[in-house]
Coordinates of C-alpha atoms in Angstrom, one line a residue:
X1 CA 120.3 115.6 98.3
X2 CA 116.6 115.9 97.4
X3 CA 115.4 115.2 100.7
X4 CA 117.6 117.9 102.1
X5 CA 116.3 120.0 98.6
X6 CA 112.4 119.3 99.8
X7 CA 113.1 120.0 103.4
X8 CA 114.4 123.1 102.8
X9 CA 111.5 124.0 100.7
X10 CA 108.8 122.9 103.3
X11 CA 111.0 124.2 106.5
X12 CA 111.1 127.8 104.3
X13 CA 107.1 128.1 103.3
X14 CA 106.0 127.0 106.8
X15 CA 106.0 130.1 108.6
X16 CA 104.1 131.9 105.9
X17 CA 101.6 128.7 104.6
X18 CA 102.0 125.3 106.7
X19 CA 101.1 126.8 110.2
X20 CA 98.5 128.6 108.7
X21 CA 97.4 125.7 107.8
X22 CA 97.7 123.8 111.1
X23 CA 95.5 126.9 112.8
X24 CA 92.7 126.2 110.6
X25 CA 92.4 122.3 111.2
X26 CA 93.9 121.9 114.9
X27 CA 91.0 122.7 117.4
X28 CA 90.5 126.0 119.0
X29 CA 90.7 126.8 122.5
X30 CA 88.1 126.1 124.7
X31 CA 86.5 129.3 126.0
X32 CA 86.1 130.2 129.4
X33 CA 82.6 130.1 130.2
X34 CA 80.8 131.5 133.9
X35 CA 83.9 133.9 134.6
X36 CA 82.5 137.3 135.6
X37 CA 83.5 140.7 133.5
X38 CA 86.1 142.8 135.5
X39 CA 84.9 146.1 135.5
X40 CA 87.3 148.7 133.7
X41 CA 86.5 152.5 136.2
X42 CA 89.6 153.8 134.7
X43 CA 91.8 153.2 131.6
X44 CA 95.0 155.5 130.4
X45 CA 95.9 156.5 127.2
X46 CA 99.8 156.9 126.8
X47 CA 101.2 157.9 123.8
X48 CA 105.3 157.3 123.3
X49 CA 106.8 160.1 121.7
X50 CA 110.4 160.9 120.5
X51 CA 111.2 164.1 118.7
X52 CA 107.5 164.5 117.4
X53 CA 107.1 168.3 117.4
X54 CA 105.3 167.7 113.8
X55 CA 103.0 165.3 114.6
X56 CA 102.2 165.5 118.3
X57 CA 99.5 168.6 118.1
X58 CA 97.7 166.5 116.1
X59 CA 97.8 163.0 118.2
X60 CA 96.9 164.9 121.5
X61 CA 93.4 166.5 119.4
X62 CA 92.6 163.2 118.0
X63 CA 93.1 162.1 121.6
X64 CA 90.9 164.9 123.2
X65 CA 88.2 163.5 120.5
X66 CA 87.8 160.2 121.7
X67 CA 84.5 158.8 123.0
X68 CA 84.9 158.6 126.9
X69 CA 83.1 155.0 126.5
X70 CA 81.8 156.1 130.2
X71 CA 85.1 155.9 132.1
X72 CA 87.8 158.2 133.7
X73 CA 90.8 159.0 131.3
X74 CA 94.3 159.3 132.1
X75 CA 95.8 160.7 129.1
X76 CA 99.9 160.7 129.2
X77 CA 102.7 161.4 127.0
X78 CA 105.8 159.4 127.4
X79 CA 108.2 161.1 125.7
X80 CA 111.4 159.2 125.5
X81 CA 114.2 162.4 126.3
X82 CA 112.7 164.4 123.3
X83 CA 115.0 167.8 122.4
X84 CA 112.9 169.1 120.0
X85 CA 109.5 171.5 120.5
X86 CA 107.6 168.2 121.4
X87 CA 107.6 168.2 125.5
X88 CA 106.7 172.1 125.5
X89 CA 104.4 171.2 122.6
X90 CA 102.5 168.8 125.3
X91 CA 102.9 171.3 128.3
X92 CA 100.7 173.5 126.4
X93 CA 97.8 170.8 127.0
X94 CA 98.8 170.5 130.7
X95 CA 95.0 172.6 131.1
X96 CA 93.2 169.9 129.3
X97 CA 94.5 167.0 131.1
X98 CA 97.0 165.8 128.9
X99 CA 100.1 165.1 131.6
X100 CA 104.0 164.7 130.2
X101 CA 106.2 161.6 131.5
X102 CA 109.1 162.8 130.4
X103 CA 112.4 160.3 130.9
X104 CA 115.6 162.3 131.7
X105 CA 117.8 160.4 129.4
X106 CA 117.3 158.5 126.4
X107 CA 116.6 154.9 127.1
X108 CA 113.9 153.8 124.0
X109 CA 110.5 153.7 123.7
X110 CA 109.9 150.8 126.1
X111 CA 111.4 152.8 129.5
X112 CA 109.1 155.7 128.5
X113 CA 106.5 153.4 128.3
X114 CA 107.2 151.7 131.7
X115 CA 107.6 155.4 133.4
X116 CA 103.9 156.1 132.0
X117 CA 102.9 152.9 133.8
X118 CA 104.5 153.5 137.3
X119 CA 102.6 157.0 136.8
X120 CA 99.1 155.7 136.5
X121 CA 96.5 153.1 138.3
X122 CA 94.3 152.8 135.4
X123 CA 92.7 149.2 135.2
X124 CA 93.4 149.1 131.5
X125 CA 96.8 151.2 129.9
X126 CA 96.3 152.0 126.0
X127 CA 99.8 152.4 124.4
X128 CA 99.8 154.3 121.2
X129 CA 102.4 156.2 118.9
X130 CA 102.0 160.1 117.6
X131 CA 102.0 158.7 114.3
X132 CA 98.6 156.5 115.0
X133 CA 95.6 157.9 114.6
X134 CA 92.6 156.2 116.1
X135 CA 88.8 156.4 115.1
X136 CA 86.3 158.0 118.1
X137 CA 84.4 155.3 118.6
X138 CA 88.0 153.5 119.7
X139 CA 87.6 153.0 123.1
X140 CA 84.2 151.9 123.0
X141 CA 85.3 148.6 121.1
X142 CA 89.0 148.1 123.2
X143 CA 86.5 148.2 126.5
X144 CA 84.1 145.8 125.0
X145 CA 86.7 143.4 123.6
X146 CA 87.9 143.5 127.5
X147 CA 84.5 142.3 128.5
X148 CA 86.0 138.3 128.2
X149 CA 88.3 138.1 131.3
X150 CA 90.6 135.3 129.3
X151 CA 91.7 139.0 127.3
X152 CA 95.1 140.4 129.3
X153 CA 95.6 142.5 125.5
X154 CA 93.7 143.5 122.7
X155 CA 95.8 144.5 119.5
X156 CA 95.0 146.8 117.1
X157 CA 94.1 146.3 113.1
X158 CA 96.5 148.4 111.1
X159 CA 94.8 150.3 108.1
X160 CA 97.4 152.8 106.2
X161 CA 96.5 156.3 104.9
X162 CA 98.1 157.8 102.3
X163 CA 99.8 161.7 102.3
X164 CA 96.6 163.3 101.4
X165 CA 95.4 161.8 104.6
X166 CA 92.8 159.1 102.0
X167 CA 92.7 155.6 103.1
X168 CA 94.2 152.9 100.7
X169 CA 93.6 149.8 100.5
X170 CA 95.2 146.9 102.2
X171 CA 97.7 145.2 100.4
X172 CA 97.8 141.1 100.1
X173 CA 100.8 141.6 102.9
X174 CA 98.9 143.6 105.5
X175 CA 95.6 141.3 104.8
X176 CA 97.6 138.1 105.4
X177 CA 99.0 139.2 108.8
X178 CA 95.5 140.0 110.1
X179 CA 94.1 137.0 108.6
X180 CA 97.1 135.2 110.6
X181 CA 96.3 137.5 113.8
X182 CA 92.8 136.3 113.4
X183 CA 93.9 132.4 113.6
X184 CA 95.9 132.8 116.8
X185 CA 93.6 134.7 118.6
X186 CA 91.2 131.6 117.6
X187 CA 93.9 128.9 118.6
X188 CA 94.8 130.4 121.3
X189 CA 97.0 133.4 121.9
X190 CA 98.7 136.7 119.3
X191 CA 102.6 135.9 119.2
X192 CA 102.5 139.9 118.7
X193 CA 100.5 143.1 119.4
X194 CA 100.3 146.4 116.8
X195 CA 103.1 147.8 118.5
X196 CA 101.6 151.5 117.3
X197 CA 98.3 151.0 118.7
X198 CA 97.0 147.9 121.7
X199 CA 95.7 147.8 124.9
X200 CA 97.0 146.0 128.3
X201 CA 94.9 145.3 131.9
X202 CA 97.1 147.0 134.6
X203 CA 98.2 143.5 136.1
X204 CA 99.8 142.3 132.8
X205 CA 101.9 145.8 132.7
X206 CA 102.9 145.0 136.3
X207 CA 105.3 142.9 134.4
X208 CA 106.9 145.0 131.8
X209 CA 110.6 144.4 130.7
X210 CA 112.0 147.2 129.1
X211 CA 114.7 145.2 127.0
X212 CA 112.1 143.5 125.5
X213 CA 109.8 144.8 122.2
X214 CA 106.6 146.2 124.3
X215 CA 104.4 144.2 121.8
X216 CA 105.8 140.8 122.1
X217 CA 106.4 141.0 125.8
X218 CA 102.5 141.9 126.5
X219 CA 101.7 138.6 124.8
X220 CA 104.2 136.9 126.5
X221 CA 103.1 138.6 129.8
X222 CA 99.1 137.7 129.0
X223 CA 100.5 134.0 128.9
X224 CA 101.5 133.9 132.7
X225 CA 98.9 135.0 134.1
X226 CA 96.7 132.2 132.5
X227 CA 95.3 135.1 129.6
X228 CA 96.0 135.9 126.2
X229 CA 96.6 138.6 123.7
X230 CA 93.7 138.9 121.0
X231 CA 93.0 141.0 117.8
X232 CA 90.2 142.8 117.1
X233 CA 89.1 143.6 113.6
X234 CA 86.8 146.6 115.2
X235 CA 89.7 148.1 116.7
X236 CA 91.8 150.1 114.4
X237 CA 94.9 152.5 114.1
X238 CA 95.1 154.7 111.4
X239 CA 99.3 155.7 110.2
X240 CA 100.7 157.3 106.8
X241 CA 102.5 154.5 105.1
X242 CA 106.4 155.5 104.5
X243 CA 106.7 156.1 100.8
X244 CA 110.5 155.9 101.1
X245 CA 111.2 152.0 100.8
X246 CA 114.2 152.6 101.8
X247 CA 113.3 154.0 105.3
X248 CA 110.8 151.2 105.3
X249 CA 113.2 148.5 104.9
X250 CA 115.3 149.7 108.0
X251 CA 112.5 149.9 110.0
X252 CA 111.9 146.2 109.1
X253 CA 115.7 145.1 109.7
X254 CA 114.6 147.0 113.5
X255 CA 111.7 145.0 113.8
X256 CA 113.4 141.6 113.5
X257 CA 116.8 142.5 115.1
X258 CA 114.8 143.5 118.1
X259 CA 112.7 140.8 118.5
X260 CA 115.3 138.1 117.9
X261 CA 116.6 140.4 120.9
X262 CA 113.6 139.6 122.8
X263 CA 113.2 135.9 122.1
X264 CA 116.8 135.6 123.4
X265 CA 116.0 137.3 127.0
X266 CA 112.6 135.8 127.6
X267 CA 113.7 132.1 125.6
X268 CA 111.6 130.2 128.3
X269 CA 108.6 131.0 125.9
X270 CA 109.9 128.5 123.7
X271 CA 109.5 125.3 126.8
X272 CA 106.5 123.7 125.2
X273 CA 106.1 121.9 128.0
X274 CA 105.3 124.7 130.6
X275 CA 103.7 127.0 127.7
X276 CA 102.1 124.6 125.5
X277 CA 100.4 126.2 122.5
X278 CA 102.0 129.6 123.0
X279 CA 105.1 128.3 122.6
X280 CA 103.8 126.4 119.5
X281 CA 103.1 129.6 118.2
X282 CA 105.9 131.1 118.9
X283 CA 108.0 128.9 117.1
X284 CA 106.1 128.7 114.0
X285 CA 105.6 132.6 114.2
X286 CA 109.0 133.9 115.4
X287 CA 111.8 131.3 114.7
X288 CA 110.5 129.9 111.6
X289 CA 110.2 133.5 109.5
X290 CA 113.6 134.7 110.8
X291 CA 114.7 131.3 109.8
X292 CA 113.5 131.1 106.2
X293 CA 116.6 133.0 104.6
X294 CA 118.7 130.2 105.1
X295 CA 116.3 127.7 104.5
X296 CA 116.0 129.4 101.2
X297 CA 120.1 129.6 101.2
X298 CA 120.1 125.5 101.5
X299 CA 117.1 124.5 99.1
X300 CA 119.5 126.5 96.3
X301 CA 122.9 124.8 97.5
X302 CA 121.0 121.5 97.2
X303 CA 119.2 122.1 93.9
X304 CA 122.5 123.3 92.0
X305 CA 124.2 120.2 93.4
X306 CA 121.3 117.9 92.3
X307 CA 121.9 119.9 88.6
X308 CA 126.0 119.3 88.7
X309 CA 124.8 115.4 89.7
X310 CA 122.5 115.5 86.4
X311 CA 119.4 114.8 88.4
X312 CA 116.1 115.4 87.0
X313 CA 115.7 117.8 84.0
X314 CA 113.0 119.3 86.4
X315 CA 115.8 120.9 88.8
X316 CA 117.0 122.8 86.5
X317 CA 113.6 124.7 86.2
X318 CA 113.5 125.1 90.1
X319 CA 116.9 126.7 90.0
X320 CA 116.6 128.8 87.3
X321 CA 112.7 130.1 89.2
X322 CA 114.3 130.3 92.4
X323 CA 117.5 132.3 91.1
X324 CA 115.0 134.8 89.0
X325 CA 113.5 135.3 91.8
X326 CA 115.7 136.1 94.1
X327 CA 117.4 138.4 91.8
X328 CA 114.6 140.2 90.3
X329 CA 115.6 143.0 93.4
X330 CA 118.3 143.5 92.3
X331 CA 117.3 143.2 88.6
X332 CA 114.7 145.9 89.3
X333 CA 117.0 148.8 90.2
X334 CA 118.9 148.8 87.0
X335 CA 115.4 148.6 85.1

């Protein structure tokens, strides 16, 4: 019973500190050296869009603001069966260049997305959300970044603005994902893009799956072709952070469900043997965190059995922490 107690405890922190850990001491990728740039002529900017008559105005002038970084834009809105003001909103642009991808039915952000693609031959597709607003000097880094011809994706670095529109500060959360970002992109490949803000080259959207999360399947797509999916820390995405925890916490439960949707179409990711250190990552990344919860769930079922067997005063203490703590959320409401 304590071996099953520790194993719990180890198999439930390894997603968040153990693999961590392997990334910094396992060695890095070797980089590609003599490989000529691919010159990017074109790139499009597409921006998904669902009922956003309150934001959109605003995304397609922060759009319009962009540096040009000295290439031809094809700027697109995908707007996934809006009724609301938000496709008339974007007609209204038509005169700057700002075309509307409009798909007749309601099918979710990743079939606008793929109708955008079909629409354009840009060399490189940015995909971005009304809520995300990007700095001017945007492109300039994305383009740069696409300079290495290993990249198939460059992801975004989230920063969160407040309502006032001030920028606050990163929380220990948000700092540890990019920290994490930062590791796979040394070791090899990102699990996962921003999904409000990345970049793709044309031949890695060639291969988009609409039932799959657009984020995870890029990286998944960079694989195949022999690239990867990197993070930037110069390229960022400005969004207001949702004050409602409450709206916040659904659109976490969304997250996962959907990409435990994901893994289960493209599974193959998870053959080491034909993905080798993407898969790794993968596993340590994906399964892992969705598995901790019932890791958690065991290491308390086998620590309140090692207290009934009168094991070690110690056990007691670990139950007792790990019951306040999982408690305190509930705890906290009635406060």
């Amino acid at each position: 019973m304590e071996a099953l107690f520790w194993l719990c405890v180890i198999a439930a922190t390894y997603s968040y500190f153990w693999y961590p850990a392997l990334l910094l001491i396992l060695p890095p990728r070797k980089s590609d050296t003599g490989a000529p740039a691919v010159p990017v002529r074109k790139v499009a900017i597409v921006i998904a869009a669902r009922n956003e008559a309150s934001k959109i105005t605003g995304k397609l002038d922060n759009t319009l603001a962009l540096e040009p970084a000295d290439v031809q834009l094809d700027l697109m809105v995908a707007s996934d069966a809006s009724d609301d003001a938000t496709d008339s909103m974007v007609l209204d642009y038509a005169d700057k260049g700002i075309r509307l991808i409009r798909s007749p039915v309601r099918r979710g952000k990743e079939h606008a997305q793929e109708l955008a693609i079909a629409a354009t031959d840009a060399d490189v597709i940015v995909f971005t959300d009304a809520g995300t607003i990007l700095p001017e000097d945007a492109l300039t880094h994305l383009l740069d970044a696409f300079r290495d011809p290993s990249v198939g994706a460059v992801s975004s670095v989230d920063r969160f603005i407040t309502a006032d529109g001030t920028l606050q500060g990163e929380g220990a959360y948000v700092r540890y994902e990019m920290w994490l970002r930062d590791l796979e992109t040394r070791f090899h490949s990102l699990v996962g893009l921003s999904g409000s803000f990345f970049a793709a080259r044309r031949e890695v959207c060639q291969k988009w799956d609409n039932r799959v999360q657009s984020d995870f399947g890029t990286a998944l797509s960079c694989v195949q072709l022999g690239m990867r999916a990197v993070s930037d820390r110069r390229v960022i995405g400005y969004y207001r952070n949702i004050a409602d925890s409450r709206k916040e916490y659904q659109r976490k439960v969304r997250t996962v469900t959907r990409g435990m949707g994901s893994l289960r179409i493209r599974a193959e990711v998870l053959n080491v043997a034909r993905y080798g250190r993407f898969s790794f990552e993968v596993f340590s990344h994906k399964v892992m965190r969705w598995a901790t919860p019932w890791f958690l769930l065991g290491a308390v079922g086998a620590n309140a059995a090692l207290v009934f067997q009168g094991s070690h005063p110690v056990y007691i203490l670990l139950l007792a922490l790990q019951l306040a703590l999982y408690l305190s959320p509930l705890l906290s409401r009635f406060a």
